[in-house]
XYZ file of C-alpha atoms in Angstrom:
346
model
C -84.706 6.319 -41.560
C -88.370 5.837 -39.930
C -89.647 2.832 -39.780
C -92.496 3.698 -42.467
C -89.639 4.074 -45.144
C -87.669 0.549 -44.703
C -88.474 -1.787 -47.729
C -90.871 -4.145 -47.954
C -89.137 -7.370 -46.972
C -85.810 -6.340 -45.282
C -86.275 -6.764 -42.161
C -88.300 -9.630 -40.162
C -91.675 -8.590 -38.538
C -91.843 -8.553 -34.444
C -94.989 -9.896 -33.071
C -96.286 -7.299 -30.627
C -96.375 -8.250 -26.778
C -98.878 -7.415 -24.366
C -98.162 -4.119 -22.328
C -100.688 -5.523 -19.341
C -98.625 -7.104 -16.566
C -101.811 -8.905 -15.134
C -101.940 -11.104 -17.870
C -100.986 -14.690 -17.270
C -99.484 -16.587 -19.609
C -98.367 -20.272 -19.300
C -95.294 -19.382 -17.666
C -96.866 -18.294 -15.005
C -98.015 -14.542 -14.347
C -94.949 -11.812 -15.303
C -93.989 -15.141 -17.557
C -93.755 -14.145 -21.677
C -92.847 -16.009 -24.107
C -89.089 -16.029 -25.680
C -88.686 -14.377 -28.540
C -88.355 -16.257 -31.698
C -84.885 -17.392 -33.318
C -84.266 -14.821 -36.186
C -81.246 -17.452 -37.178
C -81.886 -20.438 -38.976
C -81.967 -23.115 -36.712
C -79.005 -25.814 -37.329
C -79.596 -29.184 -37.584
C -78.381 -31.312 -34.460
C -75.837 -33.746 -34.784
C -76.747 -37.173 -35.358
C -76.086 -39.565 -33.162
C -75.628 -42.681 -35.394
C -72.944 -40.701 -37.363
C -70.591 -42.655 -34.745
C -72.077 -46.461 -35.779
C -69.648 -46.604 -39.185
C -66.553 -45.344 -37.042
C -67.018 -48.346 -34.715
C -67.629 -50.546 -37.315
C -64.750 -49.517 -38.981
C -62.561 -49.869 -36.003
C -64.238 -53.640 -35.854
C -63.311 -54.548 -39.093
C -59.601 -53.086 -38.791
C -59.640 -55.463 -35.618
C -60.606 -57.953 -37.339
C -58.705 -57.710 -40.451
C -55.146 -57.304 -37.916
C -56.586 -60.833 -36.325
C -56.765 -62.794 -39.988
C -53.558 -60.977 -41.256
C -51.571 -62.245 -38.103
C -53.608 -65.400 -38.228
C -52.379 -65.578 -42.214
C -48.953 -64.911 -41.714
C -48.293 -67.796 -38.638
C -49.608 -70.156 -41.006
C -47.052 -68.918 -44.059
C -44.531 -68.529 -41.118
C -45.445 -72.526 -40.250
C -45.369 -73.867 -43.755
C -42.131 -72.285 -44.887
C -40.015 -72.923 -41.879
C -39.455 -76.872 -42.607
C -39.689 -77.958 -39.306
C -43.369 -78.146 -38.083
C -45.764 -80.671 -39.305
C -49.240 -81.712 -38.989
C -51.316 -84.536 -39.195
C -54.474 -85.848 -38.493
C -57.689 -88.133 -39.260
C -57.552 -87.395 -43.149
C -54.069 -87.882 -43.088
C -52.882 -84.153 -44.567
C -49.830 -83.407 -43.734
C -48.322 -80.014 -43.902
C -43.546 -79.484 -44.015
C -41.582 -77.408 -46.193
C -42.859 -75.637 -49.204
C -41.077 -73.426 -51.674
C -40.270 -69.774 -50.733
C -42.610 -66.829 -52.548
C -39.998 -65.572 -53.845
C -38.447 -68.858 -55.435
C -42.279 -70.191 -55.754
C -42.378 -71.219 -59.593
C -38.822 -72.188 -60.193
C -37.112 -75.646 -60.310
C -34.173 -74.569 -58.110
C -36.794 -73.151 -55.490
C -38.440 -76.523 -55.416
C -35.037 -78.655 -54.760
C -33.699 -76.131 -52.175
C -37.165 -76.396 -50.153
C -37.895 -79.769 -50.697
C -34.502 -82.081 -51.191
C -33.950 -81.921 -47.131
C -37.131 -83.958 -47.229
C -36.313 -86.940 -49.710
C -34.048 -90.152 -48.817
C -32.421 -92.547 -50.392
C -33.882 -96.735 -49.296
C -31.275 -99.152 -49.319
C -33.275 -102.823 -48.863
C -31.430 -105.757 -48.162
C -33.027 -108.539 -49.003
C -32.469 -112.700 -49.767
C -32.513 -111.768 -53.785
C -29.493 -109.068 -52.683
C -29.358 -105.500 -52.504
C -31.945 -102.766 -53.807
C -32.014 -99.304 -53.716
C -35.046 -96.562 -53.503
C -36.407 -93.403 -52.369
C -38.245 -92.211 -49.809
C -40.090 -88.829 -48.389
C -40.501 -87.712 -44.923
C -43.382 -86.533 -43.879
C -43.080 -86.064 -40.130
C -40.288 -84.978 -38.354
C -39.581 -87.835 -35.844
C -39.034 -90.073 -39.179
C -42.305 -91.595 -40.784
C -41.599 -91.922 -44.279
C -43.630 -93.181 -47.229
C -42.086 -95.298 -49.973
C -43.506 -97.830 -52.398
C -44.156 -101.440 -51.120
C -41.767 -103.071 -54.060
C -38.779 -100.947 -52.370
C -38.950 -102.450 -48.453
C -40.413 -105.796 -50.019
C -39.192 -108.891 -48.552
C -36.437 -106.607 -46.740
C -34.370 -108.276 -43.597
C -32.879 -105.011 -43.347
C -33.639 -100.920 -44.089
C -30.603 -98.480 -43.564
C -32.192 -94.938 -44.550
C -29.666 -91.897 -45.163
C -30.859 -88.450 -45.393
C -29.539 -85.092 -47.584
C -27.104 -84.803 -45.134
C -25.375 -87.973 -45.486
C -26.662 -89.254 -41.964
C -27.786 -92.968 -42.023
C -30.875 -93.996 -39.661
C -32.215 -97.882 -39.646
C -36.035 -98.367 -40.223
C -38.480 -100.087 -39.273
C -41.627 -101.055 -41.101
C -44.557 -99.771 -40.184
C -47.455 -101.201 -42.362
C -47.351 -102.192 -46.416
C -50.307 -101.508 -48.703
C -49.287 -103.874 -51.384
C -52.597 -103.065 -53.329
C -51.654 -99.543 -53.501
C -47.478 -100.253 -53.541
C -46.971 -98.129 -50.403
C -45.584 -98.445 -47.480
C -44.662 -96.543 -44.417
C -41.386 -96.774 -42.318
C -40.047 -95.296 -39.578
C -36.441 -94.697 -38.604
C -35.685 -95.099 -35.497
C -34.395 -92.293 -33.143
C -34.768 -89.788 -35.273
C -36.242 -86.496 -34.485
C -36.049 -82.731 -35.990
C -36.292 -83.956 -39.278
C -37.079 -81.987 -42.481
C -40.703 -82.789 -43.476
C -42.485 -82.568 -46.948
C -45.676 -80.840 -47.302
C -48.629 -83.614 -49.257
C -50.605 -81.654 -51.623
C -53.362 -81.848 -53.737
C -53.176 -84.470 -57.090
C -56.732 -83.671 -57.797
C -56.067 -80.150 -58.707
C -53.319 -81.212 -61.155
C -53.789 -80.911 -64.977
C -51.979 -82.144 -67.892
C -49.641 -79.897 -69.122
C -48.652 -78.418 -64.757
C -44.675 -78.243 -64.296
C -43.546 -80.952 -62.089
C -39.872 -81.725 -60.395
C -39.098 -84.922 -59.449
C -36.300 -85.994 -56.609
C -35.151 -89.276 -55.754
C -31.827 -91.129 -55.905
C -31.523 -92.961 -58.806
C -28.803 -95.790 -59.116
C -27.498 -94.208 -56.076
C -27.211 -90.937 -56.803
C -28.760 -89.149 -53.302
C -30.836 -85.864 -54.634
C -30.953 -86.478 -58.075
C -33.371 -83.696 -59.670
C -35.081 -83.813 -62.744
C -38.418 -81.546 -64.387
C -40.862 -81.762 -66.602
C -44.789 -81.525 -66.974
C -47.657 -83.802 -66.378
C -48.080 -85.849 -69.371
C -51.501 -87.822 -68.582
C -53.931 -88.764 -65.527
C -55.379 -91.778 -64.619
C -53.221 -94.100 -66.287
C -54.048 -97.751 -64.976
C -50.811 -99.171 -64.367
C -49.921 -102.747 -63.185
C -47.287 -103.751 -61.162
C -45.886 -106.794 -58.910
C -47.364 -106.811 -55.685
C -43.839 -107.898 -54.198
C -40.707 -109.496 -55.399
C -42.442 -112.464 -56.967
C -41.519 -110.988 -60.383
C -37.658 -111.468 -59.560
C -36.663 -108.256 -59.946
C -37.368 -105.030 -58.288
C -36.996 -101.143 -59.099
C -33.330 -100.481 -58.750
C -32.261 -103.548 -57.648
C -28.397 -103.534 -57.873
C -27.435 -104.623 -61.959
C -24.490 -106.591 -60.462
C -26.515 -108.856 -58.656
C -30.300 -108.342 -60.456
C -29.273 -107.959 -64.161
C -30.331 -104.170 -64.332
C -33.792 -104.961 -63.984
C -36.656 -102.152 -62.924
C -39.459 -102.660 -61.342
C -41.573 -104.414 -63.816
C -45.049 -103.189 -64.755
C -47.775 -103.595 -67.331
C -49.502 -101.057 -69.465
C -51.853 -101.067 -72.261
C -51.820 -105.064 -71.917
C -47.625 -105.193 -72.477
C -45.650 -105.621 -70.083
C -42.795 -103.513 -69.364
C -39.028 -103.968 -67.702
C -39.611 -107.815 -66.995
C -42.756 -110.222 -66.104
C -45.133 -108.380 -63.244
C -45.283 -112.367 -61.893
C -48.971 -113.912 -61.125
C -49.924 -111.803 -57.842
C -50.087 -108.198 -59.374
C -52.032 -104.964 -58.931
C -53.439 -102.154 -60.774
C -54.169 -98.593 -59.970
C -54.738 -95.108 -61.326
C -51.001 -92.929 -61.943
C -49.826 -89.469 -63.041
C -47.863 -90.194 -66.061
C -44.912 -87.857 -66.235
C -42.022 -86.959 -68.771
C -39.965 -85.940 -65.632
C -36.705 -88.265 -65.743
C -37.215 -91.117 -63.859
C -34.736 -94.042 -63.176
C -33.689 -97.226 -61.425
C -33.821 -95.946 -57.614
C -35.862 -93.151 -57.939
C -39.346 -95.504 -57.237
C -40.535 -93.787 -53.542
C -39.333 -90.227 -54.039
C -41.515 -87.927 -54.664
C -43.082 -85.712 -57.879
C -43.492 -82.313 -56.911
C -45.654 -79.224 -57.831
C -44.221 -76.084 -58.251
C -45.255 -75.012 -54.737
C -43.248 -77.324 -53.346
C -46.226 -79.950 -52.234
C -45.937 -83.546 -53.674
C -48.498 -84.608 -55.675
C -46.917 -88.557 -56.099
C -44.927 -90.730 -55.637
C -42.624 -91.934 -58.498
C -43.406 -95.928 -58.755
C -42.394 -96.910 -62.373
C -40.321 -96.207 -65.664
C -40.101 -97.427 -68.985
C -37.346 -98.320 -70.321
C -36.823 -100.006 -73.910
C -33.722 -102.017 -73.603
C -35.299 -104.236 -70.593
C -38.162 -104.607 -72.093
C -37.193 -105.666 -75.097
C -35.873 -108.939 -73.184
C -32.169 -108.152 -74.822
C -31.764 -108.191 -70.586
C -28.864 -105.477 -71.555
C -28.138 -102.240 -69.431
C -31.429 -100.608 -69.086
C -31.141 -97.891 -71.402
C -32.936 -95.291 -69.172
C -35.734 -92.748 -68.685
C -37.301 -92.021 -71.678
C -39.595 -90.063 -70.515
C -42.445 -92.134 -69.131
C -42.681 -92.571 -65.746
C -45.743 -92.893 -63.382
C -46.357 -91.812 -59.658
C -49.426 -92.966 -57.261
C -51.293 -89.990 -56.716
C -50.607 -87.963 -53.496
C -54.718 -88.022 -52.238
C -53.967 -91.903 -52.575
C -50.922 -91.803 -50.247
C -52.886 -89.642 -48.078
C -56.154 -92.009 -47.908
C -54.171 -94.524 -46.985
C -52.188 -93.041 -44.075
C -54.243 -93.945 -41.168
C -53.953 -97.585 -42.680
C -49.939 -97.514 -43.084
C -50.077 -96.248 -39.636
C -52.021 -98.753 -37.992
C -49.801 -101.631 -38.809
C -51.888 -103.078 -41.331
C -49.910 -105.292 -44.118
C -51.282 -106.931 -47.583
């Protein structure tokens, strides 16, 4: 086929070149210009089409760092032997396993190792209480009325293993106190939570060793907050939260509520403060152990029951927990740490 009788359109047309050698183009004199591209032209690669890959690789890295970073501190909480503490007084031990988180028996098995039984001897005899450590060379809060007026503090632990104590400071005010027991190390420490997040209604578990019964464990929910409950601010009242019913009459720790008085006369130096009211079974002994979420963290410490034989004044066996007890608020145990610690007394 000539080149007269290709269609119209089929085939690109060439621009014609000069035939004269003598002329000079830009190129210099025999230089002519390439001929054009007759295939589309692709588009370069970009060069920022390697910006997201790095990126991506960054935030990988940096997701690996926070993962690792998360899992120490699950690793540190759930191991029950590190603990923490510092200016504001948090302080970080055992909490409940994921995969028992939610469950009563989850909350004794991590927590128990953690809660001892008080035994306070004192002029007015023998009393008995609870306790929870919360570091593991043997600090351990408790409420004042337990250690009140003590000569002497023999602590024993879930295991059975006895320690003395010392006392460290009081907060009579508050009814804490802090004690330490001496030579102890490698403890089993509790994990303080949060009692401001707590609602009515939240499961709770509480430990303790009521009438002498180490690791007693009871549940129930959150009944109330901010109950304003009185109590003694030492052993003026005569009788103390399980003191021993041979030698105290069966007496608890006495408090007021609602202007009565409950379990025996408060006395004239007395002290009032905001509690979690709980239906959790709480009895003589149990008064420093500790009311737990269902994490594992305490959010209290038991302080005071009601119970309707003693205070009818019959001054018969105490009948028991019928379900209203009260616990100082964790964030008030841990406000007052640095004070416990320094030695201070009231």
């Amino acid at each position: 086929m000539t080149e007269s009788h290709r269609p119209s359109g089929e085939y690109p047309t060439y621009p014609s070149y000069p035939t004269d050698p003598s002329h000079v183009y830009a190129g210099g004199a025999s230089s002519y210009p390439p001929p054009p591209a007759y295939e589309p032209e692709q588009p370069k690669p970009r060069r920022r089409a390697r910006r997201p890959v790095a990126l991506l690789a960054a935030v990988a890295i940096v997701a690996a760092v926070v993962g690792g970073g998360s899992a120490a501190l699950v690793g540190q909480l759930t191991d029950g032997g590190t603990t923490a503490s510092g200016s504001s007084g948090v302080v970080n031990g055992t909490t409940v396993s994921q995969s028992s988180a939610g469950t009563v028996s989850g909350v004794a098995a991590a927590v128990s190792p953690a809660i001892v039984e008080i035994g306070a001897t004192s002029t007015a005899g023998q009393s008995t209480g609870s306790g929870v450590v919360i570091t593991a060379d043997g600090e351990i809060i408790t409420n004042n009325h337990v250690i009140s007026g003590a000569s002497e503090i023999e602590v024993t632990l879930s295991t059975g293993k006895t320690y003395t104590a010392d006392v460290v400071g009081t907060d009579a005010d508050k009814d804490l106190a802090l004690i330490k027991l001496r030579g102890a190390s490698g403890l089993k420490t509790a994990s303080l939570g949060d009692s401001s997040a707590v609602k009515v209604g939240d499961q709770v578990v509480a430990i303790g060793s009521p009438e002498g019964l180490t690791g007693t464990v009871t549940s129930g929910i959150v009944s109330a907050l901010d109950r304003d409950v009185t109590v003694a601010k030492d052993d003026d009242s005569g009788s103390g939260q399980g003191q021993d019913p041979r030698q105290q009459g069966g007496g608890q720790w006495p408090f007021e509520f609602g202007g009565q008085q409950f379990n025996g006369d408060t006395g004239t130096s007395k002290t009032t403060y905001k509690a979690l009211q709980t239906d959790a079974s709480l009895n003589p002994g149990n008064s420093g152990g500790a009311l737990i979420n269902m994490n594992g963290e305490i959010i209290g410490i038991n302080s005071a029951m009601y119970s309707p034989s003693s205070a009818s004044g019959t001054g018969g066996t105490a009948a028991g927990s019928v379900g209203l007890g009260f616990a100082i608020p964790v964030d008030t145990v841990k406000a007052d740490l640095d004070t416990l610690r320094s030695g201070a007394g009231s």
